[in-house]
Amino acid sequence: MEATEAGQAKSREEAIIALREVYKSYHTPAGPFLALRNIHLSILPGEFVAIMGKSGAGKSTLVNVLTGIDQADSGELIINGSPIHTFNEDQRSRWRGRNLGVVFQFFQLLPSLNLIENITMAMDLTNTFPAHEQKQRALQLLEQVGIVEHALKPPSKISGGQQQRVAIARALAADPPILVADEPTGNLDTKTRDGILDIFSRLAESGKTILVVTHDKEIAARAGRTLYLKDGKFIGGTAT
Ligand code: ADP
């Protein structure tokens, strides 16, 4: 028993994502609604973790608090060494740009920019790479996700699966250690989805921490670990 507790304590210390006693409620006309209830979560660097749960389980709320888009009511969130529960909105936003890449279901690429520009813009926003290095780095990232031959096209000239590859390259622009993806394959056919999952697996192998929120059981099967949320709690209590 002691060994297990020590092991858990050690893994919490090494965790790149560590949430403890996190609560989040929303104001509703009927009074406060508790969307996250006492969430504990530890994820180690290089893990590929899937979070599943029915609609309304609290998945988006969890993503929003751990990416710093929204603030938890209480609890501790230590992410890549930063206590983001102590940060104000400005600090969270600056921190997010350098520490987390976010991939959305609907890609959210800018239609008037070509693929390279979509990525270099993310570098500009986070001030991470000097101007003279940006284009070369964008090309490397497009190469990494297998789409460099389309680099000069606008997003409208490539398929949905290809757009999601670009969105992943953009999320990697500032070289963050963590990638968070919200239903990244929700709009893609099976074969295209498998290509995206291969990219996530490779990124995890190269040391990135991947957290994917999904309804898709296939993603869960490919992830190293799957956690299930229900009514704002992890089934089984903790996720350490
Ligand atoms: P999921 O992503 O798993 O579908 P959400 O995190 O979106 O779940 O929502 C969790 C619960 O919180 C749901 O019951 C939802 O209705 C409620 N909720 C989410 N956002 C708000 C909000 N802005 N105001 C009130 N209730 C909300």
Coordinates of N, CA and C and ligand atoms in Angstrom, one line a residue:
M1 N 0.8 -1.2 0.0 CA 0.0 0.0 0.0 C 0.9 1.3 0.0
E2 N 1.9 1.2 0.9 CA 2.8 2.4 1.0 C 3.5 2.7 -0.4
A3 N 3.9 1.5 -1.0 CA 4.6 1.7 -2.3 C 3.7 2.4 -3.3
T4 N 2.4 2.0 -3.4 CA 1.5 2.6 -4.3 C 1.4 4.1 -4.0
E5 N 1.2 4.4 -2.8 CA 1.1 5.8 -2.4 C 2.3 6.6 -2.8
A6 N 3.5 6.0 -2.5 CA 4.7 6.7 -2.9 C 4.8 6.9 -4.4
G7 N 4.4 5.8 -5.1 CA 4.5 5.9 -6.6 C 3.6 7.0 -7.1
Q8 N 2.4 7.1 -6.5 CA 1.4 8.1 -7.0 C 2.0 9.5 -6.7
A9 N 2.6 9.6 -5.5 CA 3.2 10.9 -5.1 C 4.2 11.3 -6.1
K10 N 5.1 10.3 -6.5 CA 6.2 10.6 -7.4 C 5.6 11.0 -8.8
S11 N 4.6 10.3 -9.2 CA 4.1 10.6 -10.5 C 3.4 12.0 -10.5
R12 N 2.8 12.4 -9.4 CA 2.2 13.7 -9.3 C 3.3 14.8 -9.5
E13 N 4.4 14.5 -8.8 CA 5.5 15.4 -8.9 C 6.1 15.6 -10.3
E14 N 6.1 14.5 -11.0 CA 6.6 14.5 -12.4 C 5.6 14.9 -13.4
A15 N 4.3 15.0 -13.0 CA 3.3 15.3 -13.9 C 3.4 16.6 -14.6
I16 N 3.1 16.7 -15.9 CA 3.1 17.9 -16.6 C 1.8 18.6 -16.5
I17 N 0.7 17.8 -16.3 CA -0.6 18.4 -16.0 C -1.0 17.8 -14.6
A18 N -1.2 18.6 -13.6 CA -1.6 18.2 -12.3 C -2.8 19.0 -11.8
L19 N -3.9 18.4 -11.7 CA -5.1 19.1 -11.1 C -5.5 18.5 -9.8
R20 N -5.8 19.3 -8.8 CA -6.1 18.8 -7.5 C -7.4 19.6 -7.0
E21 N -8.4 18.8 -6.6 CA -9.6 19.4 -6.0 C -10.2 20.5 -6.8
V22 N -10.3 20.3 -8.1 CA -10.8 21.4 -9.0 C -12.3 21.4 -9.1
Y23 N -12.9 22.5 -8.8 CA -14.4 22.7 -8.9 C -14.6 23.8 -9.9
K24 N -15.7 23.7 -10.7 CA -16.1 24.8 -11.6 C -17.6 24.8 -11.7
S25 N -18.2 25.9 -11.4 CA -19.7 26.0 -11.5 C -20.1 27.1 -12.5
Y26 N -21.3 27.0 -13.0 CA -21.8 28.1 -13.9 C -23.0 28.7 -13.1
H27 N -23.2 30.0 -13.4 CA -24.4 30.7 -12.8 C -25.6 30.4 -13.8
T28 N -26.7 29.9 -13.3 CA -27.9 29.7 -14.1 C -29.1 30.3 -13.3
P29 N -30.2 30.6 -14.1 CA -31.3 31.2 -13.4 C -31.8 30.3 -12.2
A30 N -31.5 29.0 -12.3 CA -31.9 28.2 -11.1 C -30.9 28.1 -10.0
G31 N -29.8 28.9 -10.2 CA -28.8 28.9 -9.2 C -27.5 28.3 -9.7
P32 N -26.4 28.2 -8.9 CA -25.2 27.7 -9.4 C -25.3 26.2 -9.9
F33 N -24.7 25.9 -11.0 CA -24.6 24.5 -11.5 C -23.2 24.0 -11.5
L34 N -23.0 23.0 -10.8 CA -21.6 22.5 -10.6 C -21.2 21.6 -11.8
A35 N -20.3 22.0 -12.7 CA -20.0 21.3 -13.9 C -18.7 20.4 -13.7
L36 N -17.8 20.8 -12.7 CA -16.7 20.0 -12.4 C -16.7 19.9 -10.9
R37 N -16.6 18.6 -10.4 CA -16.7 18.4 -8.9 C -15.5 17.6 -8.4
N38 N -14.6 18.3 -7.8 CA -13.5 17.7 -7.1 C -12.7 16.9 -8.1
I39 N -12.2 17.5 -9.2 CA -11.4 16.8 -10.2 C -9.9 16.7 -9.7
H40 N -9.4 15.5 -9.8 CA -8.0 15.2 -9.6 C -7.5 14.6 -10.9
L41 N -6.4 15.0 -11.3 CA -5.8 14.5 -12.6 C -4.3 14.7 -12.7
S42 N -3.6 13.6 -13.0 CA -2.2 13.7 -13.2 C -1.8 13.1 -14.6
I43 N -1.1 13.9 -15.4 CA -0.7 13.3 -16.7 C 0.8 13.6 -16.8
L44 N 1.5 12.5 -17.2 CA 2.9 12.6 -17.3 C 3.4 13.1 -18.7
P45 N 4.6 13.7 -18.8 CA 5.1 14.1 -20.1 C 5.1 12.9 -21.1
G46 N 4.7 13.2 -22.3 CA 4.8 12.1 -23.3 C 3.6 11.2 -23.3
E47 N 2.6 11.4 -22.4 CA 1.4 10.5 -22.4 C 0.5 11.0 -23.5
F48 N -0.3 10.0 -24.0 CA -1.4 10.3 -25.0 C -2.7 9.9 -24.2
V49 N -3.4 10.8 -23.8 CA -4.6 10.5 -22.9 C -5.9 11.0 -23.6
A50 N -6.9 10.1 -23.6 CA -8.2 10.4 -24.2 C -9.2 10.7 -23.0
I51 N -10.0 11.7 -23.1 CA -11.0 11.9 -22.1 C -12.4 11.7 -22.8
M52 N -13.2 10.8 -22.3 CA -14.5 10.5 -22.9 C -15.6 10.8 -21.9
G53 N -16.8 10.9 -22.5 CA -17.9 11.1 -21.6 C -19.1 11.6 -22.5
K54 N -20.3 11.4 -22.0 CA -21.5 11.8 -22.8 C -21.5 13.3 -22.9
S55 N -22.4 13.8 -23.8 CA -22.6 15.2 -23.9 C -23.1 15.8 -22.5
G56 N -22.5 16.9 -22.1 CA -22.9 17.4 -20.8 C -22.1 16.9 -19.6
A57 N -21.2 16.0 -19.9 CA -20.4 15.3 -18.8 C -19.4 16.3 -18.1
G58 N -19.0 17.4 -18.9 CA -18.1 18.3 -18.4 C -16.8 18.4 -19.1
K59 N -16.7 17.7 -20.3 CA -15.4 17.7 -21.0 C -14.9 19.1 -21.5
S60 N -15.9 19.8 -22.1 CA -15.4 21.2 -22.6 C -15.0 22.0 -21.4
T61 N -15.8 21.9 -20.3 CA -15.4 22.7 -19.1 C -14.0 22.4 -18.6
L62 N -13.8 21.1 -18.6 CA -12.4 20.6 -18.2 C -11.3 21.2 -19.1
V63 N -11.6 21.1 -20.4 CA -10.6 21.6 -21.4 C -10.4 23.1 -21.1
N64 N -11.5 23.8 -20.9 CA -11.4 25.3 -20.8 C -10.6 25.7 -19.5
V65 N -10.8 24.9 -18.4 CA -10.0 25.3 -17.2 C -8.6 24.9 -17.3
L66 N -8.3 23.7 -18.0 CA -6.9 23.3 -18.0 C -6.1 24.0 -19.1
T67 N -6.8 24.6 -20.1 CA -6.1 25.4 -21.0 C -6.0 26.9 -20.6
G68 N -6.7 27.2 -19.4 CA -6.7 28.6 -18.9 C -7.6 29.5 -19.7
I69 N -8.5 28.9 -20.6 CA -9.5 29.7 -21.3 C -10.5 30.3 -20.3
D70 N -10.8 29.4 -19.3 CA -11.7 29.8 -18.2 C -11.0 29.5 -16.9
Q71 N -11.6 30.1 -15.9 CA -11.0 29.9 -14.5 C -11.8 29.0 -13.7
A72 N -11.1 28.1 -13.0 CA -11.8 27.2 -12.0 C -12.3 28.1 -10.8
D73 N -13.3 27.6 -10.1 CA -13.8 28.3 -8.9 C -12.7 28.1 -7.8
S74 N -12.2 26.9 -7.7 CA -11.3 26.6 -6.7 C -10.5 25.3 -7.1
G75 N -9.4 25.1 -6.3 CA -8.5 23.9 -6.6 C -7.2 24.4 -7.2
E76 N -6.3 23.4 -7.4 CA -5.0 23.7 -7.9 C -4.7 23.1 -9.3
L77 N -4.2 24.0 -10.2 CA -3.9 23.5 -11.5 C -2.4 23.9 -11.8
I78 N -1.5 22.8 -11.7 CA -0.1 23.1 -12.0 C 0.1 22.5 -13.4
I79 N 0.4 23.3 -14.4 CA 0.6 22.8 -15.7 C 1.9 23.3 -16.3
N80 N 2.7 22.3 -16.7 CA 4.1 22.6 -17.1 C 4.8 23.5 -16.1
G81 N 4.6 23.2 -14.8 CA 5.3 23.9 -13.8 C 4.6 25.2 -13.3
S82 N 3.6 25.7 -14.0 CA 3.0 26.9 -13.7 C 1.7 26.7 -12.9
P83 N 1.5 27.5 -11.8 CA 0.3 27.4 -11.0 C -0.8 28.3 -11.6
I84 N -1.5 27.8 -12.7 CA -2.3 28.7 -13.5 C -3.6 29.1 -12.7
H85 N -3.9 28.5 -11.6 CA -5.0 28.9 -10.8 C -4.7 30.2 -10.1
T86 N -3.4 30.6 -10.1 CA -3.1 31.9 -9.4 C -3.0 33.0 -10.5
F87 N -3.2 32.7 -11.8 CA -3.0 33.7 -12.8 C -4.2 34.5 -13.1
N88 N -4.1 35.7 -13.6 CA -5.3 36.4 -14.1 C -5.4 36.1 -15.6
E89 N -6.5 36.7 -16.2 CA -6.8 36.3 -17.6 C -5.6 36.6 -18.5
D90 N -5.0 37.7 -18.4 CA -3.9 38.1 -19.2 C -2.7 37.2 -19.1
Q91 N -2.4 36.9 -17.8 CA -1.3 35.9 -17.6 C -1.6 34.5 -18.2
R92 N -2.8 34.1 -18.0 CA -3.2 32.8 -18.6 C -3.1 32.8 -20.1
S93 N -3.5 33.9 -20.7 CA -3.5 33.9 -22.1 C -2.0 33.9 -22.7
R94 N -1.1 34.7 -22.0 CA 0.3 34.7 -22.4 C 0.9 33.3 -22.2
W95 N 0.6 32.7 -21.0 CA 1.1 31.4 -20.7 C 0.6 30.3 -21.7
R96 N -0.6 30.4 -22.1 CA -1.2 29.4 -23.0 C -0.4 29.4 -24.3
G97 N -0.1 30.6 -24.8 CA 0.5 30.7 -26.1 C 1.9 29.9 -26.2
R98 N 2.5 29.8 -25.1 CA 3.9 29.2 -25.1 C 3.8 27.7 -24.5
N99 N 2.8 27.4 -23.8 CA 2.8 26.1 -23.2 C 1.8 25.1 -23.8
L100 N 0.8 25.6 -24.5 CA -0.2 24.7 -25.0 C -0.6 25.0 -26.4
G101 N -0.7 23.9 -27.2 CA -1.3 24.1 -28.5 C -2.7 23.5 -28.4
V102 N -3.6 24.2 -29.1 CA -5.0 23.7 -29.0 C -5.5 23.5 -30.4
V103 N -6.1 22.3 -30.6 CA -6.7 21.9 -31.9 C -8.2 21.7 -31.8
F104 N -8.9 22.4 -32.7 CA -10.4 22.4 -32.6 C -11.0 21.5 -33.6
Q105 N -12.3 21.1 -33.4 CA -13.0 20.2 -34.3 C -13.1 20.9 -35.7
F106 N -13.4 22.2 -35.7 CA -13.6 22.8 -37.0 C -12.4 23.6 -37.5
F107 N -11.2 23.2 -37.1 CA -9.9 23.6 -37.6 C -9.6 25.1 -37.3
Q108 N -10.6 26.0 -37.7 CA -10.4 27.4 -37.4 C -9.1 28.0 -38.0
L109 N -8.9 27.7 -39.3 CA -7.8 28.3 -40.0 C -8.3 29.6 -40.6
L110 N -7.4 30.5 -40.9 CA -7.8 31.8 -41.5 C -7.9 31.6 -43.0
P111 N -9.1 31.9 -43.6 CA -9.3 31.6 -45.0 C -8.4 32.4 -46.0
S112 N -8.1 33.7 -45.5 CA -7.4 34.6 -46.4 C -5.9 34.4 -46.5
L113 N -5.4 33.5 -45.6 CA -3.9 33.2 -45.5 C -3.6 31.9 -46.1
N114 N -2.4 31.7 -46.7 CA -2.0 30.4 -47.1 C -1.6 29.6 -45.9
L115 N -1.2 28.3 -46.2 CA -0.9 27.4 -45.0 C 0.3 27.9 -44.2
I116 N 1.3 28.3 -44.9 CA 2.5 28.8 -44.2 C 2.1 30.0 -43.3
E117 N 1.4 30.9 -43.9 CA 1.0 32.2 -43.1 C 0.1 31.8 -41.9
N118 N -0.7 30.8 -42.1 CA -1.6 30.4 -40.9 C -0.7 30.0 -39.8
I119 N 0.5 29.4 -40.1 CA 1.4 28.9 -39.0 C 2.3 30.0 -38.5
T120 N 2.8 30.8 -39.4 CA 3.7 31.9 -39.0 C 3.0 32.9 -38.1
M121 N 1.7 33.1 -38.4 CA 0.9 34.0 -37.6 C 0.9 33.6 -36.1
A122 N 0.8 32.3 -35.9 CA 0.7 31.8 -34.5 C 2.1 32.0 -33.9
M123 N 3.2 32.0 -34.6 CA 4.5 32.3 -34.1 C 4.6 33.8 -33.7
D124 N 4.0 34.6 -34.6 CA 4.0 36.1 -34.3 C 3.3 36.4 -33.0
L125 N 2.1 35.7 -32.9 CA 1.2 36.0 -31.7 C 1.9 35.6 -30.4
T126 N 2.7 34.6 -30.5 CA 3.3 34.1 -29.2 C 4.8 34.6 -29.1
N127 N 5.3 35.3 -30.1 CA 6.6 35.9 -30.1 C 7.7 34.8 -29.8
T128 N 7.5 33.7 -30.4 CA 8.4 32.6 -30.0 C 9.6 32.4 -31.0
F129 N 9.4 32.7 -32.2 CA 10.5 32.5 -33.2 C 10.8 33.8 -34.0
P130 N 12.0 34.2 -34.2 CA 12.3 35.5 -34.9 C 11.8 35.4 -36.3
A131 N 11.4 36.5 -36.9 CA 10.8 36.6 -38.3 C 11.6 35.8 -39.3
H132 N 13.0 35.8 -39.2 CA 13.7 35.2 -40.3 C 13.7 33.7 -40.2
E133 N 13.3 33.1 -39.1 CA 13.2 31.7 -38.9 C 11.8 31.1 -39.2
Q134 N 10.8 32.0 -39.2 CA 9.5 31.5 -39.1 C 9.0 30.7 -40.3
K135 N 9.4 31.1 -41.5 CA 8.9 30.4 -42.7 C 9.5 29.0 -42.8
Q136 N 10.8 28.9 -42.5 CA 11.5 27.7 -42.5 C 10.8 26.7 -41.5
R137 N 10.5 27.2 -40.3 CA 9.9 26.4 -39.3 C 8.5 26.0 -39.7
A138 N 7.8 26.9 -40.3 CA 6.4 26.5 -40.8 C 6.5 25.4 -41.8
L139 N 7.5 25.5 -42.7 CA 7.6 24.4 -43.7 C 8.0 23.1 -43.1
Q140 N 8.8 23.1 -42.1 CA 9.2 21.9 -41.3 C 8.0 21.3 -40.7
L141 N 7.1 22.1 -40.1 CA 5.9 21.6 -39.4 C 5.0 21.0 -40.4
L142 N 4.8 21.7 -41.6 CA 3.9 21.2 -42.6 C 4.5 19.8 -43.1
E143 N 5.8 19.7 -43.2 CA 6.4 18.5 -43.6 C 6.1 17.4 -42.6
Q144 N 6.2 17.8 -41.3 CA 6.0 16.8 -40.2 C 4.6 16.2 -40.2
V145 N 3.6 17.0 -40.7 CA 2.2 16.5 -40.7 C 1.8 16.1 -42.1
G146 N 2.9 16.0 -43.0 CA 2.7 15.4 -44.3 C 1.9 16.2 -45.3
I147 N 2.1 17.5 -45.3 CA 1.3 18.3 -46.2 C 2.0 19.5 -46.8
V148 N 3.4 19.4 -46.8 CA 4.2 20.5 -47.2 C 4.0 20.9 -48.7
E149 N 3.5 19.9 -49.5 CA 3.4 20.2 -51.0 C 2.2 21.2 -51.2
H150 N 1.4 21.5 -50.2 CA 0.3 22.4 -50.4 C 0.5 23.8 -49.7
A151 N 1.8 24.0 -49.3 CA 2.1 25.1 -48.4 C 1.6 26.4 -48.8
L152 N 1.5 26.7 -50.2 CA 1.2 28.0 -50.6 C -0.3 28.1 -50.9
K153 N -1.1 27.1 -50.7 CA -2.5 27.1 -50.9 C -3.3 27.7 -49.7
P154 N -4.5 28.3 -50.0 CA -5.3 28.7 -48.9 C -6.1 27.5 -48.4
P155 N -6.6 27.5 -47.2 CA -7.3 26.3 -46.6 C -8.4 25.8 -47.5
S156 N -9.1 26.7 -48.2 CA -10.3 26.3 -49.0 C -9.9 25.3 -50.1
K157 N -8.6 25.3 -50.5 CA -8.2 24.4 -51.6 C -7.7 23.0 -51.1
I158 N -7.8 22.7 -49.9 CA -7.4 21.4 -49.4 C -8.6 20.7 -48.6
S159 N -8.5 19.4 -48.4 CA -9.6 18.7 -47.8 C -9.7 18.9 -46.3
G160 N -10.8 18.5 -45.7 CA -10.9 18.6 -44.2 C -9.8 18.0 -43.4
G161 N -9.5 16.8 -43.8 CA -8.4 16.1 -43.1 C -7.1 16.8 -43.2
Q162 N -6.8 17.4 -44.4 CA -5.6 18.2 -44.6 C -5.6 19.4 -43.8
Q163 N -6.8 20.0 -43.7 CA -6.9 21.2 -42.9 C -6.7 20.9 -41.4
Q164 N -7.1 19.7 -41.0 CA -6.8 19.4 -39.6 C -5.3 19.2 -39.4
R165 N -4.6 18.6 -40.4 CA -3.2 18.5 -40.3 C -2.5 19.9 -40.1
V166 N -3.0 20.9 -40.9 CA -2.5 22.2 -40.8 C -2.8 22.8 -39.4
A167 N -4.0 22.5 -38.9 CA -4.3 23.0 -37.5 C -3.4 22.4 -36.5
I168 N -3.0 21.2 -36.7 CA -2.0 20.5 -35.7 C -0.7 21.2 -35.9
A169 N -0.2 21.5 -37.1 CA 1.0 22.2 -37.3 C 1.0 23.5 -36.7
R170 N -0.1 24.2 -36.9 CA -0.3 25.6 -36.2 C -0.2 25.5 -34.7
A171 N -0.8 24.4 -34.1 CA -0.8 24.3 -32.7 C 0.6 24.0 -32.2
L172 N 1.5 23.5 -33.1 CA 2.9 23.2 -32.7 C 3.8 24.4 -33.0
A173 N 3.2 25.5 -33.5 CA 4.1 26.6 -34.0 C 5.0 27.1 -32.9
A174 N 4.5 27.3 -31.7 CA 5.4 27.8 -30.7 C 6.1 26.7 -29.9
D175 N 6.1 25.5 -30.4 CA 6.8 24.4 -29.8 C 6.3 24.1 -28.4
P176 N 5.0 24.1 -28.2 CA 4.6 23.8 -26.8 C 4.7 22.4 -26.4
P177 N 4.9 22.1 -25.1 CA 5.1 20.7 -24.7 C 3.8 19.9 -24.7
I178 N 2.6 20.6 -24.7 CA 1.3 20.0 -24.6 C 0.4 20.4 -25.7
L179 N -0.3 19.3 -26.2 CA -1.3 19.6 -27.3 C -2.6 19.1 -26.8
V180 N -3.6 20.0 -26.8 CA -5.0 19.6 -26.4 C -5.9 19.7 -27.6
A181 N -6.6 18.6 -27.9 CA -7.5 18.6 -29.0 C -8.9 18.2 -28.6
D182 N -9.9 19.1 -29.1 CA -11.3 18.9 -28.7 C -12.0 18.3 -29.9
E183 N -12.4 17.0 -29.9 CA -13.0 16.3 -30.9 C -12.3 16.5 -32.3
P184 N -11.0 16.2 -32.4 CA -10.2 16.6 -33.6 C -10.6 15.8 -34.8
T185 N -11.3 14.7 -34.6 CA -11.6 13.9 -35.8 C -13.1 13.8 -36.0
G186 N -13.9 14.6 -35.3 CA -15.3 14.6 -35.3 C -15.9 14.7 -36.7
N187 N -15.2 15.4 -37.6 CA -15.7 15.7 -38.9 C -15.0 14.9 -40.0
L188 N -14.3 13.9 -39.6 CA -13.4 13.3 -40.6 C -13.8 11.8 -40.8
D189 N -13.6 11.3 -42.1 CA -13.9 9.9 -42.3 C -12.8 9.0 -41.7
T190 N -13.1 7.7 -41.6 CA -12.2 6.8 -40.9 C -10.8 6.8 -41.3
K191 N -10.5 6.8 -42.6 CA -9.1 6.7 -43.0 C -8.4 8.0 -42.7
T192 N -9.1 9.1 -42.9 CA -8.4 10.4 -42.6 C -8.2 10.5 -41.1
R193 N -9.2 10.0 -40.3 CA -9.0 10.1 -38.9 C -7.8 9.3 -38.5
D194 N -7.6 8.1 -39.1 CA -6.4 7.3 -38.7 C -5.1 8.0 -39.0
G195 N -5.0 8.8 -40.1 CA -3.8 9.6 -40.3 C -3.6 10.6 -39.2
I196 N -4.7 11.2 -38.8 CA -4.5 12.2 -37.7 C -4.0 11.5 -36.4
L197 N -4.6 10.3 -36.1 CA -4.2 9.6 -34.9 C -2.7 9.2 -35.0
D198 N -2.3 8.8 -36.2 CA -0.9 8.5 -36.4 C 0.0 9.7 -36.0
I199 N -0.4 10.9 -36.4 CA 0.4 12.1 -36.0 C 0.4 12.2 -34.5
F200 N -0.7 12.1 -33.9 CA -0.8 12.2 -32.4 C 0.2 11.2 -31.7
S201 N 0.1 9.9 -32.2 CA 0.9 8.9 -31.6 C 2.4 9.2 -31.8
R202 N 2.8 9.7 -33.0 CA 4.2 10.1 -33.2 C 4.6 11.2 -32.3
L203 N 3.7 12.2 -32.2 CA 4.1 13.3 -31.3 C 4.3 12.9 -29.9
A204 N 3.4 12.0 -29.4 CA 3.6 11.5 -28.0 C 4.9 10.8 -27.9
E205 N 5.2 10.0 -28.9 CA 6.5 9.2 -28.9 C 7.7 10.2 -28.9
S206 N 7.5 11.4 -29.5 CA 8.6 12.3 -29.5 C 8.7 13.2 -28.3
G207 N 7.7 12.9 -27.3 CA 7.8 13.6 -26.0 C 6.7 14.6 -25.8
K208 N 5.9 14.9 -26.8 CA 4.8 15.8 -26.5 C 3.7 15.1 -25.7
T209 N 3.0 15.9 -24.9 CA 1.9 15.3 -24.1 C 0.6 15.7 -24.9
I210 N -0.2 14.6 -25.1 CA -1.4 14.8 -26.0 C -2.6 14.5 -25.1
L211 N -3.5 15.4 -25.1 CA -4.8 15.2 -24.4 C -5.9 15.4 -25.4
V212 N -6.7 14.4 -25.7 CA -7.8 14.5 -26.7 C -9.1 14.2 -26.0
V213 N -10.0 15.2 -26.2 CA -11.4 15.0 -25.8 C -12.2 14.5 -26.9
T214 N -13.0 13.4 -26.7 CA -13.6 12.7 -27.8 C -14.8 11.9 -27.4
H215 N -15.7 11.7 -28.4 CA -16.7 10.7 -28.3 C -16.3 9.4 -29.0
D216 N -15.2 9.4 -29.7 CA -14.8 8.4 -30.6 C -14.0 7.2 -29.9
K217 N -14.6 6.1 -29.9 CA -14.0 4.9 -29.2 C -12.7 4.5 -29.8
E218 N -12.5 4.8 -31.1 CA -11.3 4.4 -31.8 C -10.1 5.2 -31.3
I219 N -10.4 6.5 -31.0 CA -9.3 7.3 -30.5 C -8.9 6.8 -29.1
A220 N -9.9 6.5 -28.3 CA -9.7 6.0 -27.0 C -8.8 4.7 -27.1
A221 N -9.1 3.9 -28.1 CA -8.3 2.6 -28.3 C -6.8 2.9 -28.6
R222 N -6.6 4.0 -29.3 CA -5.2 4.4 -29.7 C -4.5 5.1 -28.6
A223 N -5.2 5.7 -27.7 CA -4.5 6.5 -26.6 C -3.9 5.5 -25.6
G224 N -2.9 6.0 -24.9 CA -2.2 5.2 -23.9 C -3.1 5.0 -22.7
R225 N -4.0 6.0 -22.5 CA -4.9 5.9 -21.3 C -6.2 6.6 -21.6
T226 N -7.3 6.1 -21.1 CA -8.6 6.7 -21.4 C -9.3 7.0 -20.0
L227 N -9.8 8.2 -19.9 CA -10.4 8.6 -18.6 C -11.9 8.9 -19.0
Y228 N -12.8 8.6 -18.1 CA -14.2 8.8 -18.4 C -14.8 9.8 -17.4
L229 N -15.4 10.8 -18.0 CA -16.1 11.8 -17.1 C -17.6 11.6 -17.1
K230 N -18.2 11.7 -15.9 CA -19.6 11.6 -15.9 C -20.1 12.6 -14.8
D231 N -21.1 13.5 -15.1 CA -21.6 14.5 -14.2 C -20.5 15.2 -13.5
G232 N -19.4 15.6 -14.2 CA -18.4 16.5 -13.7 C -17.4 15.8 -12.8
K233 N -17.4 14.4 -12.8 CA -16.4 13.7 -12.0 C -15.8 12.6 -12.9
F234 N -14.6 12.2 -12.6 CA -14.1 11.0 -13.3 C -14.7 9.8 -12.7
I235 N -15.1 8.9 -13.5 CA -15.7 7.6 -13.1 C -14.5 6.9 -12.4
G236 N -14.7 6.4 -11.2 CA -13.6 5.8 -10.4 C -13.0 6.8 -9.5
G237 N -13.4 8.1 -9.5 CA -13.0 9.1 -8.5 C -11.8 9.9 -9.0
T238 N -10.7 9.4 -9.1 CA -9.5 10.2 -9.4 C -8.9 9.7 -10.8
A239 N -8.1 10.5 -11.3 CA -7.4 10.1 -12.6 C -5.9 10.4 -12.5
T240 N -5.3 9.8 -11.5 CA -3.9 10.1 -11.3 C -3.1 8.9 -11.7
Ligands
ADP1 P1 -19.4 18.3 -22.5 O1 -18.3 19.1 -23.1 O2 -19.0 17.0 -21.9 O3 -20.6 18.2 -23.4 P2 -19.8 20.8 -20.9 O4 -18.5 21.0 -20.2 O5 -20.0 21.6 -22.1 O6 -20.0 19.2 -21.2 O7 -21.0 21.0 -19.9 C1 -21.1 20.4 -18.6 C2 -22.4 20.9 -18.0 O8 -22.3 22.3 -17.7 C3 -23.6 20.7 -18.8 O9 -24.7 20.3 -18.0 C4 -23.8 22.1 -19.4 O10 -25.2 22.3 -19.6 C5 -23.4 23.0 -18.3 N1 -22.8 24.2 -18.9 C6 -21.8 24.4 -19.7 N2 -21.5 25.7 -20.0 C7 -22.4 26.4 -19.3 C8 -22.7 27.8 -19.2 N3 -22.0 28.7 -19.8 N4 -23.8 28.1 -18.4 C9 -24.5 27.2 -17.8 N5 -24.3 25.9 -17.8 C10 -23.3 25.5 -18.6

